[in-house]
Amino acid sequence: MPPKRSKKPPQKHEEDSLSEDVDDDTEEAIATSAPQKRPRPDTSLQWIDKYEPTRVEDLCLNPRKLREVSDVLESMIAGKSGCRLLVLSGPAGSSKSTSVKLLAKKHLQERSARTGGSMSTSANSIVEYFDSKIEDTYQKDQFRDFMDGCKFLVGNNLSVILIEDLPNIFYNETLYEFRDCLRNWVFSDANLHLPPVVLCLSEIERNQSGEPGQKAYYNIENNLTVETLLGRDFFNLGAAQGTIKRIKFLPIAKTFMKKTLNKIISKESQVFGSAKKKDLDEFLNGIIETGDIRSSICNLQFWSMYGLHSPSDRENQISLFHAVGKVIHSSSKFAGLDEQQSDALSIKMVADAYSNFSLLHLTLLENYQIVNGADYDVNIAAQVVDSLSINDTLEGVEESQEYGIMATRASLRQVPVKSGRTQPMKFSRHFKTIRESNKVRREVSDYVRYVSRLRLSFQEANLVDGCLLPRIYNSFRYRLLNGRTRYNYNRLGGTFAQIFADEELPVMEDESEFVSGAEDQFKADIRQKIKEENEGDEGSDDEVMSDAVDDSTGETDDDLNDTFDDGNFDNLLSSMRTQTTTKPKETKNKELEDISDDPELDLLVSQGML
């Protein structure tokens, strides 16, 4: 029996940190000696954990952005700011949560030193929420229980509350509980001392070009942003009162990315000693394009183990306005090339990094005029509009997706740009148009179902009833005949109005929350009929219509004037598709005698249609 091999003791690896000084972090500092076989790196510890920053100075972040976060967080910890919620938003891997953890540790230690306290461990500086299953607790209540417990982390136990892991916000009840909990926290009594809360959100935009038109708007199902997570009204109100502060992060600049990665390469010189400098430089130039430091470090470790030459498997996505800017102004990255080559590379970058072409074309149509302050030949603008229109006719042809942006860039290249100043970009009015269209369809559908109770198509109810019935009901003669004095019917679905483009994200979650316009009697009638149906009351032709709305905005005595000729009123009255009010039999017979001189009405009455 062969003797057993003695087990070698495991190698001890020094916990290197990026906080150690590196004399030279440039490419020249990388060893280029080529041993015959590259040593395999130790995979027991991920590099993102091994080289995690331990000091604020080691953060891979723009110093100005770091200073901005530091100032806000320091004032929140010191109790000098009315801000209750700090929101850090941006792409993944932009050092949002790492900067919060290090800054919280630093400022809390400084506070403890001033107050004479002690902080033996940095774990007390951050209390982080993790979405996990807790027995005997409903999932939608877990976040509220966590926040209730954090209210006591004040005074000597002061900590910073970090929310990076979110509950199941795609479940409506959990989302509403999440918002309600933060709303109560943010708008609580100003005299109540609460610990600082920091929300770190990696914003995501999902391609929605293949979805139906009525779903082509921003909500939490297709775009995870601060507005869709917190709700536009809550976020705007908190920002206006100063209780919510938002700081936007951008992808990390190439300079900071390369400096951090070269530090890691220098510390792992034994691993990269056999790597060719050309291959390594080419790989670094590829991964720093993403602006994601976490993904880049993982890719660097993976490359060191297997020597793959692909720059990165991560998609390098760009935002909507970023894509529009590259089409309208071309990319500054290729400024040294000739115009045609620069434009071609800019369009290729947009096509590779942005996939929602339908939304991109709509936003281009909204913003093409901002070039050179809209001071250029109208024929060039006509070329842009024609190109985008032609692109719409080619919808469905996959090869034609880039035609609209290529033609737009070719047309705007003719504009002689004299000034670097430009107007702010705006979101497409397409979202607001969808919202108003859905509102009209919903109200017309409710009218046909609950009030008219006739089998009418949407087109017939919208064009005929929606247009003529308000004129009939608001006329002086109809009101006099039915004993009505003050109420106002608007067009079904609301009056016509102009739609304007906004610079803010057009968030739309529950369309019923965005019903605009003055109250009118159609809405009151529909609500009354729905209420009666829910109560189990059978509707009949003799039911009384709902009470008139007392507040008729802008109504004057002139509004009661009859707008119809006497000769046409009886014909319009015969086509009304609504229930009449209940009257005594003698009064009703008298009214029929008064209007029965018309032979057409006599025929309709004899057939039982009136």
Coordinates of C-alpha atoms in Angstrom, one line a residue, residues 249-595:
F249 CA -24.1 59.2 -11.0
L250 CA -22.6 58.8 -14.5
P251 CA -20.6 55.9 -15.8
I252 CA -17.1 56.1 -14.4
A253 CA -14.7 58.0 -16.6
K254 CA -12.0 56.1 -18.5
T255 CA -9.2 57.9 -16.6
F256 CA -10.3 56.7 -13.2
M257 CA -11.1 53.2 -14.5
K258 CA -7.7 52.7 -16.1
K259 CA -5.9 54.0 -13.0
T260 CA -7.7 51.5 -10.7
L261 CA -7.3 48.6 -13.0
N262 CA -3.6 49.2 -13.4
K263 CA -3.2 49.2 -9.7
I264 CA -4.7 45.7 -9.6
I265 CA -2.4 44.6 -12.4
S266 CA 0.6 45.9 -10.6
K267 CA -0.4 43.9 -7.5
E268 CA -1.0 40.8 -9.5
S269 CA 2.3 41.2 -11.5
Q270 CA 3.0 37.4 -11.0
V271 CA -0.3 36.6 -12.9
F272 CA 0.1 39.2 -15.7
G273 CA 3.9 38.7 -16.1
S274 CA 3.5 36.5 -19.2
A275 CA 0.8 38.7 -20.8
K276 CA 1.8 40.6 -23.9
K277 CA 1.5 44.4 -23.3
K278 CA -0.3 44.9 -26.6
D279 CA -3.0 42.3 -25.8
L280 CA -3.4 43.6 -22.2
D281 CA -3.7 47.2 -23.4
E282 CA -6.3 46.2 -26.0
F283 CA -8.3 44.3 -23.4
L284 CA -8.2 47.3 -21.0
N285 CA -9.3 49.7 -23.6
G286 CA -12.3 47.5 -24.3
I287 CA -13.5 47.0 -20.7
I288 CA -13.1 50.6 -19.6
E289 CA -15.7 51.6 -22.2
T290 CA -18.5 50.2 -20.1
G291 CA -17.9 52.6 -17.2
D292 CA -18.7 49.8 -14.8
I293 CA -15.8 49.3 -12.4
R294 CA -17.3 46.1 -10.8
S295 CA -17.8 44.4 -14.1
S296 CA -14.4 45.5 -15.4
I297 CA -12.6 44.0 -12.4
C298 CA -14.5 40.7 -12.8
N299 CA -13.6 40.7 -16.5
L300 CA -10.0 41.4 -15.7
Q301 CA -9.8 38.4 -13.3
F302 CA -11.6 36.2 -15.8
W303 CA -9.1 37.2 -18.6
S304 CA -6.2 36.6 -16.3
M305 CA -7.3 33.0 -15.8
Y306 CA -8.3 32.0 -19.3
G307 CA -6.5 34.6 -21.5
L308 CA -9.6 35.4 -23.5
H309 CA -9.2 38.3 -25.9
S310 CA -12.8 39.4 -26.0
P311 CA -13.0 42.8 -24.3
S312 CA -16.2 42.2 -22.3
D313 CA -19.4 40.3 -22.3
R314 CA -21.3 43.1 -20.7
E315 CA -23.5 45.2 -22.9
N316 CA -22.4 48.8 -23.0
Q317 CA -25.8 50.6 -23.0
I318 CA -26.4 54.3 -23.3
S319 CA -29.4 56.4 -22.2
L320 CA -32.1 57.7 -24.5
F321 CA -30.8 61.3 -24.5
H322 CA -27.3 60.1 -24.9
A323 CA -28.2 58.3 -28.0
V324 CA -30.1 61.3 -29.4
G325 CA -27.1 63.6 -28.7
K326 CA -24.8 61.3 -30.7
V327 CA -27.2 61.4 -33.7
I328 CA -27.9 65.1 -33.6
H329 CA -24.3 66.3 -32.8
S330 CA -22.2 63.2 -33.6
S331 CA -19.9 61.7 -31.0
S332 CA -17.0 63.8 -29.7
K333 CA -15.0 60.6 -29.5
F334 CA -14.4 60.7 -33.2
A335 CA -13.9 64.4 -33.6
G336 CA -10.4 63.9 -35.2
L337 CA -11.8 61.9 -38.1
D338 CA -13.4 63.2 -41.3
E339 CA -17.1 63.9 -41.1
Q340 CA -18.4 60.8 -43.0
Q341 CA -16.2 58.4 -41.0
S342 CA -17.1 60.2 -37.7
D343 CA -20.8 60.0 -38.4
A344 CA -20.7 56.4 -39.4
L345 CA -18.9 55.4 -36.2
S346 CA -21.3 57.5 -34.1
I347 CA -24.3 55.8 -35.7
K348 CA -22.7 52.4 -35.2
M349 CA -22.2 53.2 -31.5
V350 CA -25.8 54.1 -31.1
A351 CA -27.1 51.0 -33.0
D352 CA -24.9 48.8 -30.8
A353 CA -25.7 50.4 -27.5
Y354 CA -29.4 51.4 -27.8
S355 CA -32.1 49.0 -29.0
N356 CA -35.4 50.8 -28.7
F357 CA -35.4 52.4 -32.2
S358 CA -39.0 53.4 -32.2
L359 CA -38.6 55.5 -29.1
L360 CA -35.4 56.9 -30.4
H361 CA -37.1 58.0 -33.7
L362 CA -39.9 59.7 -31.8
T363 CA -37.4 61.5 -29.6
L364 CA -35.4 62.6 -32.6
L365 CA -38.6 64.1 -34.1
E366 CA -39.0 66.1 -30.9
N367 CA -35.5 67.4 -30.6
Y368 CA -33.9 67.7 -34.1
Q369 CA -34.6 71.5 -34.1
I370 CA -32.2 72.2 -31.2
V371 CA -29.1 72.1 -33.4
N372 CA -27.5 75.5 -33.6
G373 CA -30.4 77.0 -31.6
A374 CA -32.9 76.1 -34.3
D375 CA -31.2 78.6 -36.6
Y376 CA -30.8 76.7 -39.9
D377 CA -32.5 76.3 -43.3
V378 CA -36.1 74.9 -43.1
N379 CA -35.3 72.6 -46.0
I380 CA -32.9 70.7 -43.8
A381 CA -35.6 70.3 -41.2
A382 CA -37.9 69.0 -43.9
Q383 CA -35.3 66.4 -44.9
V384 CA -35.1 65.2 -41.3
V385 CA -38.9 64.9 -41.0
D386 CA -39.2 63.1 -44.4
S387 CA -36.4 60.7 -43.4
L388 CA -38.1 59.8 -40.1
S389 CA -41.5 59.4 -42.0
I390 CA -40.0 57.1 -44.6
N391 CA -38.5 55.0 -41.7
D392 CA -42.0 54.6 -40.3
T393 CA -43.2 53.1 -43.6
L394 CA -40.3 50.6 -43.4
E395 CA -41.4 49.4 -40.0
G396 CA -41.0 45.7 -39.7
V397 CA -38.0 45.5 -41.9
E398 CA -35.2 44.8 -39.5
E399 CA -32.5 46.0 -41.9
S400 CA -34.1 49.4 -42.1
Q401 CA -34.0 50.2 -38.3
E402 CA -30.8 52.4 -38.7
Y403 CA -32.1 54.3 -41.8
G404 CA -33.9 57.0 -39.8
I405 CA -30.9 57.9 -37.6
M406 CA -28.4 57.7 -40.5
A407 CA -30.5 60.0 -42.7
T408 CA -31.1 62.4 -39.8
R409 CA -27.4 62.6 -39.1
A410 CA -26.6 63.1 -42.8
S411 CA -29.1 66.0 -43.0
L412 CA -28.0 67.7 -39.8
R413 CA -24.4 67.5 -40.9
Q414 CA -25.2 70.3 -43.4
V415 CA -26.0 72.7 -40.5
P416 CA -23.1 75.1 -39.9
V417 CA -22.8 75.1 -36.1
K418 CA -21.8 78.5 -34.9
S419 CA -22.4 78.2 -31.2
G420 CA -21.9 75.4 -28.7
R421 CA -25.0 76.4 -26.8
T422 CA -28.0 74.1 -27.3
Q423 CA -31.5 73.9 -26.0
P424 CA -32.5 71.2 -23.4
M425 CA -33.8 67.9 -24.8
K426 CA -37.4 66.9 -24.2
F427 CA -39.2 63.6 -24.1
S428 CA -41.5 62.7 -26.9
R429 CA -45.2 63.7 -26.6
H430 CA -46.0 60.2 -27.7
F431 CA -46.5 59.1 -24.1
K432 CA -48.9 61.9 -23.3
T433 CA -50.8 61.1 -26.5
I434 CA -51.2 57.5 -25.4
R435 CA -52.4 58.5 -22.0
E436 CA -55.1 60.8 -23.4
S437 CA -56.1 58.3 -26.0
N438 CA -56.6 55.6 -23.3
K439 CA -58.5 58.1 -21.1
V440 CA -61.0 58.8 -24.0
R441 CA -61.4 55.0 -24.7
R442 CA -62.0 54.3 -21.1
E443 CA -64.6 57.0 -20.6
V444 CA -66.5 56.2 -23.8
S445 CA -66.5 52.5 -23.0
D446 CA -67.9 53.2 -19.5
Y447 CA -70.5 55.5 -21.0
V448 CA -71.7 52.8 -23.4
R449 CA -71.7 50.1 -20.7
Y450 CA -73.3 52.0 -17.8
V451 CA -75.3 54.9 -19.3
S452 CA -76.2 54.3 -22.9
R453 CA -76.6 50.5 -22.6
L454 CA -76.8 50.2 -26.3
R455 CA -74.5 48.2 -28.6
L456 CA -72.5 51.0 -30.0
S457 CA -69.1 50.8 -31.5
F458 CA -66.4 53.1 -30.1
Q459 CA -66.3 55.1 -33.3
E460 CA -70.0 55.7 -33.2
A461 CA -70.2 56.6 -29.5
N462 CA -67.2 58.8 -29.8
L463 CA -68.1 60.7 -33.0
V464 CA -71.9 61.0 -32.5
D465 CA -72.7 60.8 -28.8
G466 CA -69.4 62.3 -27.7
C467 CA -69.9 65.3 -29.9
L468 CA -73.7 65.9 -30.0
L469 CA -75.0 64.9 -26.6
P470 CA -73.0 67.6 -24.7
R471 CA -74.5 70.2 -27.0
I472 CA -78.0 68.9 -26.5
Y473 CA -77.7 68.5 -22.7
N474 CA -76.2 71.9 -22.2
S475 CA -78.8 73.7 -24.3
F476 CA -81.2 76.0 -22.6
R477 CA -84.3 74.3 -24.1
Y478 CA -83.3 70.8 -22.9
R479 CA -82.6 72.1 -19.4
L480 CA -85.9 73.9 -19.3
L481 CA -87.7 70.8 -20.5
N482 CA -86.1 68.5 -17.9
G483 CA -86.1 70.9 -15.0
R484 CA -82.3 71.2 -14.9
T485 CA -80.6 74.4 -13.9
R486 CA -76.9 74.0 -13.3
Y487 CA -74.8 71.2 -14.7
N488 CA -72.3 70.9 -17.4
Y489 CA -71.5 68.1 -19.9
N490 CA -68.1 68.1 -21.6
R491 CA -67.2 66.0 -24.5
L492 CA -66.9 62.3 -23.7
G493 CA -63.3 61.7 -22.7
G494 CA -62.6 65.4 -22.1
T495 CA -62.3 68.5 -24.3
F496 CA -59.7 68.9 -27.0
A497 CA -56.4 70.4 -25.7
Q498 CA -52.9 70.9 -26.9
I499 CA -50.2 68.5 -25.8
F500 CA -46.8 69.9 -24.8
A501 CA -43.5 68.1 -24.5
D502 CA -41.7 67.9 -21.1
E503 CA -38.1 67.6 -20.0
E504 CA -39.2 65.3 -17.1
L505 CA -39.5 61.5 -17.4
P506 CA -43.1 60.8 -18.5
V507 CA -43.9 58.3 -15.8
M508 CA -47.3 56.7 -16.1
E509 CA -48.3 53.8 -13.7
D510 CA -52.0 53.8 -13.0
E511 CA -53.8 55.9 -15.7
S512 CA -56.7 56.5 -13.4
E513 CA -54.5 58.7 -11.3
F514 CA -53.8 61.0 -14.2
V515 CA -57.3 62.0 -15.3
S516 CA -57.1 65.7 -15.9
G517 CA -59.7 68.3 -16.7
A518 CA -62.7 69.8 -14.9
E519 CA -65.4 67.7 -13.4
D520 CA -68.4 67.2 -15.7
Q521 CA -71.8 65.5 -15.6
F522 CA -70.8 62.5 -17.8
K523 CA -68.3 61.4 -15.1
A524 CA -70.9 61.9 -12.4
D525 CA -73.4 59.9 -14.3
I526 CA -70.9 57.1 -14.9
R527 CA -69.9 57.0 -11.2
Q528 CA -73.6 56.9 -10.2
K529 CA -74.4 54.1 -12.5
I530 CA -71.4 52.1 -11.4
K531 CA -72.4 52.7 -7.8
E532 CA -76.0 51.5 -8.4
E533 CA -74.7 48.4 -10.2
N534 CA -72.4 47.5 -7.4
E535 CA -75.2 47.9 -4.9
G536 CA -77.3 45.5 -6.9
D537 CA -79.9 47.9 -8.1
E538 CA -81.4 47.1 -11.5
G539 CA -81.2 50.0 -13.9
S540 CA -84.3 50.9 -15.9
D541 CA -85.4 53.6 -18.3
D542 CA -87.2 55.4 -15.5
E543 CA -84.2 55.8 -13.3
V544 CA -83.3 59.3 -12.3
M545 CA -80.1 60.6 -13.7
S546 CA -77.4 61.6 -11.2
D547 CA -77.5 65.0 -9.5
A548 CA -76.0 67.9 -11.3
V549 CA -72.5 69.0 -10.5
D550 CA -72.8 72.2 -8.5
D551 CA -69.5 73.6 -9.6
S552 CA -69.6 74.5 -13.3
T553 CA -66.3 76.1 -13.9
G554 CA -66.6 79.3 -15.9
E555 CA -70.3 79.0 -16.6
T556 CA -72.3 82.2 -17.1
D557 CA -75.8 83.1 -18.1
D558 CA -74.7 83.3 -21.7
D559 CA -73.8 79.6 -21.6
L560 CA -77.5 78.9 -21.1
N561 CA -78.5 80.3 -24.5
D562 CA -79.9 77.8 -26.9
T563 CA -77.4 77.1 -29.7
F564 CA -79.9 75.1 -31.8
D565 CA -82.6 76.3 -34.1
D566 CA -86.1 75.4 -33.1
G567 CA -86.6 73.4 -36.2
N568 CA -83.7 71.1 -35.6
F569 CA -84.1 70.6 -31.9
D570 CA -87.0 68.1 -32.2
N571 CA -85.0 66.0 -34.7
L572 CA -82.0 65.9 -32.4
L573 CA -84.2 65.1 -29.4
S574 CA -85.5 62.0 -31.2
S575 CA -82.0 60.5 -31.6
M576 CA -81.0 60.8 -27.9
R577 CA -79.8 57.6 -26.4
T578 CA -80.3 58.2 -22.7
Q579 CA -82.9 57.7 -20.1
T580 CA -85.3 60.4 -19.3
T581 CA -86.3 61.5 -15.8
T582 CA -89.3 60.1 -14.1
K583 CA -92.3 62.5 -14.1
P584 CA -96.0 62.2 -13.1
K585 CA -98.2 60.6 -15.7
E586 CA -100.2 63.7 -16.4
T587 CA -97.2 65.9 -16.9
K588 CA -95.6 63.3 -19.2
N589 CA -98.7 63.0 -21.4
K590 CA -98.9 66.8 -21.6
E591 CA -95.3 67.0 -22.8
L592 CA -95.9 64.4 -25.4
E593 CA -99.0 66.3 -26.7
D594 CA -96.8 69.4 -26.9
I595 CA -94.1 67.8 -29.1

